[in-house]
Coordinates of C-alpha atoms in Angstrom, one line a residue:
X278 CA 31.1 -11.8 7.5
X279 CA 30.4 -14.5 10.4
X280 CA 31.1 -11.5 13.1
X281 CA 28.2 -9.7 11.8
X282 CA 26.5 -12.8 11.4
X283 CA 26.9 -13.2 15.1
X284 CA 26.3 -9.5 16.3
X285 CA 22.9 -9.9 14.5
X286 CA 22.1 -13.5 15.8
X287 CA 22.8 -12.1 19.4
X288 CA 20.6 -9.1 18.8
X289 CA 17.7 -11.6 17.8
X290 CA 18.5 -13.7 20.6
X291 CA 18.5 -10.6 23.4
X292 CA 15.3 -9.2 21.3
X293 CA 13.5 -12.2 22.5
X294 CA 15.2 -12.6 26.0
X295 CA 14.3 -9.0 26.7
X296 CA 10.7 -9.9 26.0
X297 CA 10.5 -12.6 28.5
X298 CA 12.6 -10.3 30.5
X299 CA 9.7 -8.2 30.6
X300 CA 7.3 -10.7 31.2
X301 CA 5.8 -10.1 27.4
X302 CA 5.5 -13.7 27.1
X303 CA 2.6 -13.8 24.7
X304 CA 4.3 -11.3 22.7
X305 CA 7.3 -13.0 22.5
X306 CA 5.8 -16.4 21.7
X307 CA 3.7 -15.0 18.6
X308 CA 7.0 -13.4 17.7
X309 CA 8.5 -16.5 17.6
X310 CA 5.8 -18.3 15.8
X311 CA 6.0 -15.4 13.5
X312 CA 9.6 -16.3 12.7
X313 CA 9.0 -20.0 12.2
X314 CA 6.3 -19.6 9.8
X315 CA 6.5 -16.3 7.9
X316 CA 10.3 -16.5 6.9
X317 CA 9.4 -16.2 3.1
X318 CA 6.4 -14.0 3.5
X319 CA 8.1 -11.8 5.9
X320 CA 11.2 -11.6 3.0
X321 CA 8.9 -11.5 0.2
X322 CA 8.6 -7.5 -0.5
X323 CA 5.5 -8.3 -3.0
X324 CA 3.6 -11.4 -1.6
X325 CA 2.5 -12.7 -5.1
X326 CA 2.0 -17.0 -6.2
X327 CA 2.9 -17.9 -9.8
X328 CA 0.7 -20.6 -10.6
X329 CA 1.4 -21.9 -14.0
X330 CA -1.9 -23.5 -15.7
X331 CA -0.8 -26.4 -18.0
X332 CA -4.4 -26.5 -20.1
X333 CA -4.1 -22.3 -20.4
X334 CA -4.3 -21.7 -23.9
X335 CA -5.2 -18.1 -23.4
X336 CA -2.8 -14.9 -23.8
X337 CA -2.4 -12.4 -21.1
X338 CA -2.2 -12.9 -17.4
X339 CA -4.6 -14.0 -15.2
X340 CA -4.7 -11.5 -11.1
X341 CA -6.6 -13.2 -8.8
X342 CA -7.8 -11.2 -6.5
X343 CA -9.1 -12.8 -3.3
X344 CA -9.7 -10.5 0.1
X345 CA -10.0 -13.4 2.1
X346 CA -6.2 -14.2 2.2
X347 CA -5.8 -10.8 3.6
X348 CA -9.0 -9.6 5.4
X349 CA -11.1 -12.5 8.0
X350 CA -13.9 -12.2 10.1
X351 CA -15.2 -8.4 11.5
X352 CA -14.1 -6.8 8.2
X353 CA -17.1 -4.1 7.2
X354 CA -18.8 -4.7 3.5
X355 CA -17.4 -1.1 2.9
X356 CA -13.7 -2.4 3.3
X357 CA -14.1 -5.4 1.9
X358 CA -15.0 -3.9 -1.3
X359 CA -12.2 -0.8 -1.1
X360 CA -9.0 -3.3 -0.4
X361 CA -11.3 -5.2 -3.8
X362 CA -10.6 -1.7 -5.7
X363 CA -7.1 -1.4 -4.5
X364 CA -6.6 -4.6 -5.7
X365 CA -7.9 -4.4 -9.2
X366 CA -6.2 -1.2 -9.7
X367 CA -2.5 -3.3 -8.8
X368 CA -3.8 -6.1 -11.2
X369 CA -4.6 -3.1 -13.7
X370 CA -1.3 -1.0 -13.2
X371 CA 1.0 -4.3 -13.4
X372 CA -0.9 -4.8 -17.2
X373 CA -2.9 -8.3 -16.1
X374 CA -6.0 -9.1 -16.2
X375 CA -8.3 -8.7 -12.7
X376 CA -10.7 -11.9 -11.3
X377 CA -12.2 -11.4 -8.2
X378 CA -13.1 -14.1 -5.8
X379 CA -14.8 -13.8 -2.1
X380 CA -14.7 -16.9 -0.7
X381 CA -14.6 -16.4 3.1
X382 CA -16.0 -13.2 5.3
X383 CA -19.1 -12.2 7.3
X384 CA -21.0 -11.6 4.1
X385 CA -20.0 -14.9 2.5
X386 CA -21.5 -18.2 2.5
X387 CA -19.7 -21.1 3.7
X388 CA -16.3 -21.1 1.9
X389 CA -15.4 -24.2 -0.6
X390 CA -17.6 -25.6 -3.3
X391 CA -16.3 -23.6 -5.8
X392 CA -18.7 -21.0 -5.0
X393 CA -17.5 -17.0 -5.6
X394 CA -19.8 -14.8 -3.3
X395 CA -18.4 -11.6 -4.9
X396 CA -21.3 -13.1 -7.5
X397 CA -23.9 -12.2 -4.4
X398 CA -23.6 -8.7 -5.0
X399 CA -21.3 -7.9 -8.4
X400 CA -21.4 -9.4 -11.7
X401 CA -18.6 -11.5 -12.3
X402 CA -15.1 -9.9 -13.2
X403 CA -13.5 -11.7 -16.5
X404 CA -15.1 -15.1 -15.3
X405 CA -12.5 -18.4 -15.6
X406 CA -9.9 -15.9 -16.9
X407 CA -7.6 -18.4 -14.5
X408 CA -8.9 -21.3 -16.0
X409 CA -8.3 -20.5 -19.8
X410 CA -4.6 -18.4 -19.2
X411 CA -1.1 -20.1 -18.6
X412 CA -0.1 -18.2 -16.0
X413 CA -2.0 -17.0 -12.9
X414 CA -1.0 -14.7 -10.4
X415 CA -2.6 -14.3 -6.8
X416 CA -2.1 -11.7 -4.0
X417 CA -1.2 -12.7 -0.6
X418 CA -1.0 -10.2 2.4
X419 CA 2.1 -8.0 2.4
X420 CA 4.1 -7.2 6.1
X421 CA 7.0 -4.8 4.5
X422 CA 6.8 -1.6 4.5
X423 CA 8.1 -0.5 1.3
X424 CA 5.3 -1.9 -0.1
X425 CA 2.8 1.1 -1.3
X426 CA -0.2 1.1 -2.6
X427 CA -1.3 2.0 -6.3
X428 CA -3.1 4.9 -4.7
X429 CA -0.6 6.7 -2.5
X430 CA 0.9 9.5 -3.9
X431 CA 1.9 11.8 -1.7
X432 CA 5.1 11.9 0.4
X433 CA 5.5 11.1 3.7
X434 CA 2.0 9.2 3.9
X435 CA 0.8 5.4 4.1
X436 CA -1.9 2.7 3.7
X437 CA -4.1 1.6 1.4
X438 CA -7.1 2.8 -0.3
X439 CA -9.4 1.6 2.1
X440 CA -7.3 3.4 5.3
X441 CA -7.4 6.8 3.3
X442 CA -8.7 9.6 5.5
X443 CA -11.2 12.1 4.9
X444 CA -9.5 14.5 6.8
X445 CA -5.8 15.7 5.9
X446 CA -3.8 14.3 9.0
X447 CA -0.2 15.4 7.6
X448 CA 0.7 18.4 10.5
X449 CA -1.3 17.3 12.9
X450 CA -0.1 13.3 13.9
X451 CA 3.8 12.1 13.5
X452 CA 2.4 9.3 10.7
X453 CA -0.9 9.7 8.6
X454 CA -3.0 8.0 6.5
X455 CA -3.3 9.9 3.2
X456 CA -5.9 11.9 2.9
X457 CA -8.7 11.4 -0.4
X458 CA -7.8 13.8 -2.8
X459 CA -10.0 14.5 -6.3
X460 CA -8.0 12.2 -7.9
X461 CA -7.9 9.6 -5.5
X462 CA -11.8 9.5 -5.8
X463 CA -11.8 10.1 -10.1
X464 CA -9.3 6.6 -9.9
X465 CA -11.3 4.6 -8.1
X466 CA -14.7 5.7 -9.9
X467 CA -13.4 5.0 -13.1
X468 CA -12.3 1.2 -11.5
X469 CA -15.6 1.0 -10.0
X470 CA -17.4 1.6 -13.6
X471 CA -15.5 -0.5 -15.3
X472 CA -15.4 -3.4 -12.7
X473 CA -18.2 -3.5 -10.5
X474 CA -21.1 -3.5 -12.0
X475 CA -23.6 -4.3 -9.7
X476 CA -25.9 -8.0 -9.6
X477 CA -29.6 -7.7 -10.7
X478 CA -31.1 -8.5 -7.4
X479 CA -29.3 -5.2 -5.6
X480 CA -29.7 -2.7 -8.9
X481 CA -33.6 -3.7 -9.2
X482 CA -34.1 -3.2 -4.9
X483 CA -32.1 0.1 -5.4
X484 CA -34.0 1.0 -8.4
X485 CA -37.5 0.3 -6.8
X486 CA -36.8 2.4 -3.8
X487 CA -34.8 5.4 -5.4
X488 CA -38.6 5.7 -8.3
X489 CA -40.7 5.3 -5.4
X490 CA -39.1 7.5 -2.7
X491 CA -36.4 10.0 -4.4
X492 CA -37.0 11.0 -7.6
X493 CA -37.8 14.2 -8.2
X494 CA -36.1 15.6 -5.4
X495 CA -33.5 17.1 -4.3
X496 CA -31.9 14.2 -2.3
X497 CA -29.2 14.6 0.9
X498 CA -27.7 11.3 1.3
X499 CA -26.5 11.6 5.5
X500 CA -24.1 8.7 7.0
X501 CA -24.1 8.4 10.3
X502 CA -22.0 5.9 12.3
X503 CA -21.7 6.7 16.4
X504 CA -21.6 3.0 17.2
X505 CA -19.7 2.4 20.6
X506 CA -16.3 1.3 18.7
X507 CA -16.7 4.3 16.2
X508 CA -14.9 6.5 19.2
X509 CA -12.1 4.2 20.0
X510 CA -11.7 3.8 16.0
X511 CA -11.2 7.6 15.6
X512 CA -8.9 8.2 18.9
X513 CA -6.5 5.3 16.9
X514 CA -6.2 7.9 14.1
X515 CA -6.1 11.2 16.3
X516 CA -9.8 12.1 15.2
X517 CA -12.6 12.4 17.7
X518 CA -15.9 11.6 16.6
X519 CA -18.9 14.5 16.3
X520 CA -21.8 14.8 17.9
X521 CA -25.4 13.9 16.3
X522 CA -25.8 17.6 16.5
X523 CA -23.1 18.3 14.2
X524 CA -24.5 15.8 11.6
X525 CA -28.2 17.9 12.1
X526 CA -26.5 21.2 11.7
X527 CA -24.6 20.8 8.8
X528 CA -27.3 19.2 6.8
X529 CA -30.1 22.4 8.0
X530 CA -27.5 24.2 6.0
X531 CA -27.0 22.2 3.0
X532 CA -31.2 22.6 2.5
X533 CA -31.1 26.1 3.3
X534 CA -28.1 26.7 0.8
X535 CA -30.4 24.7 -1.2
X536 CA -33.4 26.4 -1.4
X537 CA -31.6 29.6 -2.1
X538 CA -30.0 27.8 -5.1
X539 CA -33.3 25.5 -6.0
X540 CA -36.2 26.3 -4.0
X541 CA -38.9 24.7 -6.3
X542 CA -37.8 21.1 -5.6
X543 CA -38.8 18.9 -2.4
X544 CA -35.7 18.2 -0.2
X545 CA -35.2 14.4 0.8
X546 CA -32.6 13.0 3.1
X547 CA -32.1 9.4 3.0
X548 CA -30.2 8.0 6.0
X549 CA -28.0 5.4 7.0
X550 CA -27.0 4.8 10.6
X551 CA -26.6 1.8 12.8
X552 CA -28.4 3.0 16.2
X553 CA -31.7 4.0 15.6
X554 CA -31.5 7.3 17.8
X555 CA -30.3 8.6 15.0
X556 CA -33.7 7.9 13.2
X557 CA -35.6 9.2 16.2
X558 CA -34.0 12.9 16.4
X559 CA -33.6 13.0 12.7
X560 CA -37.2 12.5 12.2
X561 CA -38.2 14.6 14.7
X562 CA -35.9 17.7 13.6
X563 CA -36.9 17.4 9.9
X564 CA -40.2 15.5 9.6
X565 CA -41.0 11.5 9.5
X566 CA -41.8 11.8 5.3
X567 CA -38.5 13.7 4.5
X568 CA -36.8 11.2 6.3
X569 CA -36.0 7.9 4.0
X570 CA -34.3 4.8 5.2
X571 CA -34.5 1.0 4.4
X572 CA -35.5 -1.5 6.9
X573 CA -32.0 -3.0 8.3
X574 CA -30.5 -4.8 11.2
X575 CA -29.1 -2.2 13.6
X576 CA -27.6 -1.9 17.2
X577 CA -27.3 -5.3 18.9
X578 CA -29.2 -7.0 16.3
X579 CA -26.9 -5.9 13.8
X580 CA -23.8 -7.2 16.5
X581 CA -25.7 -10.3 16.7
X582 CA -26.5 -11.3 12.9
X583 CA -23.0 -10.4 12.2
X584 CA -21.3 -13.0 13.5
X585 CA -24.6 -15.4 12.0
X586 CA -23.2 -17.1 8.9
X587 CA -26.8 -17.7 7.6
X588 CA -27.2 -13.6 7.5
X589 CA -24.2 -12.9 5.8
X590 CA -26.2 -12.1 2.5
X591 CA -29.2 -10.1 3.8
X592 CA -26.5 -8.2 5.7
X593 CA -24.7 -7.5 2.6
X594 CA -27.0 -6.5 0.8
X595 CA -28.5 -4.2 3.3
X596 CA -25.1 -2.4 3.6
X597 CA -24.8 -2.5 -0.2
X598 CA -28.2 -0.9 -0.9
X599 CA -27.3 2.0 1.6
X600 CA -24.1 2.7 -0.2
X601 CA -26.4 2.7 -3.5
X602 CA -29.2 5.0 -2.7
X603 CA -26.7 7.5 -0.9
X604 CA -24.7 7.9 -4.1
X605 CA -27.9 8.4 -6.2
X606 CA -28.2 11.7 -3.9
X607 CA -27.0 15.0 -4.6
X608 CA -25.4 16.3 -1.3
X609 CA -23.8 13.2 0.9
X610 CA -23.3 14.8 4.7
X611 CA -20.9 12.3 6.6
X612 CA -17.7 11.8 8.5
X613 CA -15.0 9.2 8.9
X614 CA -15.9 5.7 7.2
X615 CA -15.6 3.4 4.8
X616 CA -19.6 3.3 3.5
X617 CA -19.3 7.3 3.1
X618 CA -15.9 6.7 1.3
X619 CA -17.3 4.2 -1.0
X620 CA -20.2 6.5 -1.6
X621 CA -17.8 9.5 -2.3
X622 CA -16.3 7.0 -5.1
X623 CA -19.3 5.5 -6.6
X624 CA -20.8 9.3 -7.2
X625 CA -18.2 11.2 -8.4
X626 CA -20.2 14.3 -8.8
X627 CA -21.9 14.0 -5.4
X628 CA -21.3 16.9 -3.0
X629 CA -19.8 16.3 -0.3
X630 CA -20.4 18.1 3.2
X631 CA -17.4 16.1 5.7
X632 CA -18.9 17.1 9.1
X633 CA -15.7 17.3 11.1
X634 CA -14.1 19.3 8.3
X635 CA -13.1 22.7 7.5
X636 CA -13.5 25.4 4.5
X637 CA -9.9 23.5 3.0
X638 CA -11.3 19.9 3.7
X639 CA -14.2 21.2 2.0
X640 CA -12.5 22.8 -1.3
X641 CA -10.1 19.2 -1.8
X642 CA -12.9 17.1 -1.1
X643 CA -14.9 19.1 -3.8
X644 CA -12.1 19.6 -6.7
X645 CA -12.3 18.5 -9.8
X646 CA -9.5 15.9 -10.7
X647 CA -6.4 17.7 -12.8
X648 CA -6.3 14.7 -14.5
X649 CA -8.7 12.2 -16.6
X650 CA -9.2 8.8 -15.6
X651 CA -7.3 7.3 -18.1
X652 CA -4.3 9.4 -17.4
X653 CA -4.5 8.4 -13.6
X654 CA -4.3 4.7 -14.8
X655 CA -0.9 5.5 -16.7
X656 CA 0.1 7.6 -13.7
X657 CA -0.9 4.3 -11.3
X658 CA 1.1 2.2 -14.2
X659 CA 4.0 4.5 -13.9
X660 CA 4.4 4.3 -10.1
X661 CA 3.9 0.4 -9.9
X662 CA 6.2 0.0 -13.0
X663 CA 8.9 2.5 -10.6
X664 CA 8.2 0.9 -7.5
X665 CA 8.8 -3.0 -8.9
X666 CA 11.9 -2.0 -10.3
X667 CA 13.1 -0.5 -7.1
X668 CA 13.0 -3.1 -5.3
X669 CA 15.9 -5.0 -4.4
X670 CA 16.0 -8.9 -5.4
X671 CA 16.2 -10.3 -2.4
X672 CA 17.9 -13.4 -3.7
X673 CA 20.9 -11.6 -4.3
X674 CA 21.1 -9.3 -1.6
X675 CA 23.7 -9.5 1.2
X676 CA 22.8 -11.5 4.7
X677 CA 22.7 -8.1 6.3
X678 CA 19.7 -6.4 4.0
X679 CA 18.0 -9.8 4.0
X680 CA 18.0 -9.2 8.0
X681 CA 16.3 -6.0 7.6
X682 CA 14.3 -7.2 5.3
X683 CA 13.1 -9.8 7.6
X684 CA 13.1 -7.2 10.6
X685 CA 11.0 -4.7 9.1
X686 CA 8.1 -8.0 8.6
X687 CA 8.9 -8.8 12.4
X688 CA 9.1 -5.3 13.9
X689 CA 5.4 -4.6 12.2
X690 CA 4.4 -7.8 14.2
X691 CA 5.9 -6.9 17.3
X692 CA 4.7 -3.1 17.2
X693 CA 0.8 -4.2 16.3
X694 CA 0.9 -8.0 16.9
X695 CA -2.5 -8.9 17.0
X696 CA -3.6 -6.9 14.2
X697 CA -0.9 -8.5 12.2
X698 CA -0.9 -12.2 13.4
X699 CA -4.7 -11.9 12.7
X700 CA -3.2 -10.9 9.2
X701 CA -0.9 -13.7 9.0
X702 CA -3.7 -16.3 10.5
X703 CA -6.1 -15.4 8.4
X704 CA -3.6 -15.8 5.0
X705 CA -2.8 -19.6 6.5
X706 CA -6.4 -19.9 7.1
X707 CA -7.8 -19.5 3.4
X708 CA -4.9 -20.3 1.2
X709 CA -6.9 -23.9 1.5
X710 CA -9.5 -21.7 -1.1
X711 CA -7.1 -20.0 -3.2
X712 CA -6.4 -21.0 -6.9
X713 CA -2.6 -20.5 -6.2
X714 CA -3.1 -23.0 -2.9
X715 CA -0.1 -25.0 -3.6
X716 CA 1.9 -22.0 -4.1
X717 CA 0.8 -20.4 -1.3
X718 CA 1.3 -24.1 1.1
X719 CA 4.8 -24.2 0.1
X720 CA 5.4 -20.6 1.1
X721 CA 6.9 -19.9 -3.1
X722 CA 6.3 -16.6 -3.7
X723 CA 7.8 -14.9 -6.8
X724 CA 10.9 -13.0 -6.3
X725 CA 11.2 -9.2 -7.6
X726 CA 13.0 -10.5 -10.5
X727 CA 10.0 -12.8 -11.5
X728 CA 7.6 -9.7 -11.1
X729 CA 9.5 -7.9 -13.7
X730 CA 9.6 -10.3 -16.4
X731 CA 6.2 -11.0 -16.2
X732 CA 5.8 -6.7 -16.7
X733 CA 7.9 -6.9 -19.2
X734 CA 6.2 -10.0 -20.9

């Protein structure tokens, strides 16, 4: 009724005095912008465009997936291609069919032109699919949280495939990332297989260096990042970051376990790191021809070419050939990151050695699945299927649940507002590229109600 109309209205309006109260003027002020702007994002529980193709002649329905609405500049190669996985695997569970399109980030050319960079390292996924279907679905950026991921199963966790942990977080912080699990990492293999299959110019560089260097060996594949923001990263999840040491002493006893198990084959460790000290003690420890690596941008070089539009490729690629020739290894010995994640899915057989693990981080990252891919995918259709139906139409719900609605989009704002108005900028900033662009310009997102007849479709 208009009493609790008002009660609400006054809270919004003290919310906001309280922040210039306290002098959080910039806060408040995004807030506000927030509010002006993001109404139907913020209310939209699935942030998905219905674009309706009027030359589509084809059956079946077309998932867009494009990063760039919902990851900008700074965003690693490794992440940019796990929130790619996350993706497909939505477009997959919801029954459409997945396109990917990269059209603005570090490793990108210069967006517009019609040009798809995903091309730059993948072959293309179900090419013009939006062009030859009626309908055509895109993904923007989602604020609630009742929105879960494809790959979260267990209770009490959050985030997305490319936030899961390595470690198991569950006792040991009040709110956790899930940690991988076997079947997390047999999911996303089977995705990767099917999905991104990788261009010419990066398999034949891979395939040159892995005949010339590794083959025939017993091959270590070691990550290590110690870059100055890996520390702060870390302390944001309640993880500190190991010394080099660590990474040298658990890898002396993956070859000496090794050669107890397989003594008459050589022992290679490729490496990937972005500070060359690591190179240094590494090849002093074990030897300057047991130690493989590809010539790459690192330290301040790396910092520098990063932000360098015109070295967005070679970048790419340079990341992309690391993940490569570490999943061709047998033994990967790494920590906290998304290259040693994406390794862990490309290879699902690869052993893996997680250096600020125990003997039970050890044992789960090691399992086999109790499942097969295929009946992972029903289980992923199964909790999508679930979670759509749950949610409330928003249309018809009451002015109070719209509120909280709303609130929950505006408190994750106000609680990490510059990682989420970075969100929220970036979205505005590329819908300009998008296929559902008009969609996305007039803020009409499909309502829950929508999403389930096209499931049921």
């Amino acid at each position: 009724d208009m009493r609790v109309k008002r009660r609400q209205l006054s809270f919004i309006a003290g919310l906001v005095a309280f922040l210039f109260a306290a002098r959080y003027f910039k806060v408040a002020d995004l807030v506000l912008e927030a509010n002006q702007y993001t109404d139907e994002l913020l209310e939209t529980l699935e942030p998905v465009a219905i674009h309706q193709n009027p030359d589509g002649e084809g059956k079946g329905i077309a998932c867009v997936i494009e990063v760039s609405l919902k990851m900008c500049h700074g965003v690693g190669f490794g992440s940019l291609v796990l929130q790619t996985i996350d993706d497909i695997t939505t477009c997959l569970a919801l029954g459409f069919v997945p396109t990917v399109i990269w059209s603005e980030c570090n490793y990108c050319g210069p967006p517009g032109h019609g040009q798809n960079y995903w091309t730059w390292y993948f072959q293309a996924v179900n090419e013009g699919v939006e062009q030859r279907t009626k309908t055509v679905i895109c993904m923007g950026p989602s604020m609630s949280p009742f929105v879960r991921s494809v790959y979260l199963t267990r209770q009490g966790a959050s985030g997305n495939l490319v936030d899961f942990r390595f470690a198991d977080m569950e006792n040991k912080t009040s709110e956790y990332y899930q940690p991988i699990t076997a079947e997390t990492r047999a999911l996303a293999s089977y995705v990767i297989s099917g999905y991104l299959k990788t261009a010419a110019q990066v398999e034949n560089a891979v395939d040159t260096f892995y005949q010339s260097f590794m083959a025939n060996s017993v091959n270590i594949g070691v990550h290590v990042r110690l870059g100055d923001s890996h520390p702060e990263e870390m302390d944001l999840f309640g993880q500190k970051t190991p010394e080099l040491q660590d990474f040298i002493h658990v890898v002396k006893r993956v070859i000496d376990d090794n050669n107890a198990t397989d003594a008459g084959k050589e022992v290679r460790l490729f490496l990937a790191s972005d500070t060359y000290e690591v190179f240094n003690v590494f090849k002093a420890e074990f030897g300057d021809k047991r130690v493989l690596n590809i010539a790459a941008f690192r330290e301040q070089d790396l910092e520098d070419r990063f932000h360098n539009r015109s070295d967005g490729r070679l970048l790419g690629e340079q990341v992309f050939t690391d993940i490569l020739l570490l999943a061709k290894c047998d033994y990967l010995v790494h920590d906290e990151s998304s290259v040693a994640a994406l390794t862990y899915y490309y290879n699902p057989n690869i052993e893996s050695h997680y250096v600020s693990g125990d003997a039970s981080d050890h044992r789960r990252l090691n399992a086999r699945p109790r499942f097969d891919p295929e009946e992972l995918l029903r289980q992923a259709v199964a909790r999508k299927a679930h979670h759509i139906r749950d949610l409330p139409d928003l249309q018809s719900c009451s002015f109070l649940n719209r509120l909280e609605i709303k609130f929950s989009g505006l408190w994750a704002v106000l609680s990490e507002y510059e990682t989420a108005l970075d969100d929220l900028t970036c979205f505005y900033k590329n819908i300009e590229w998008s296929k559902c662009r008009e969609e996305f310009e007039r803020s009409k997102f499909a309502s829950n109600h929508n999403l389930r007849d096209l499931i049921d479709s």
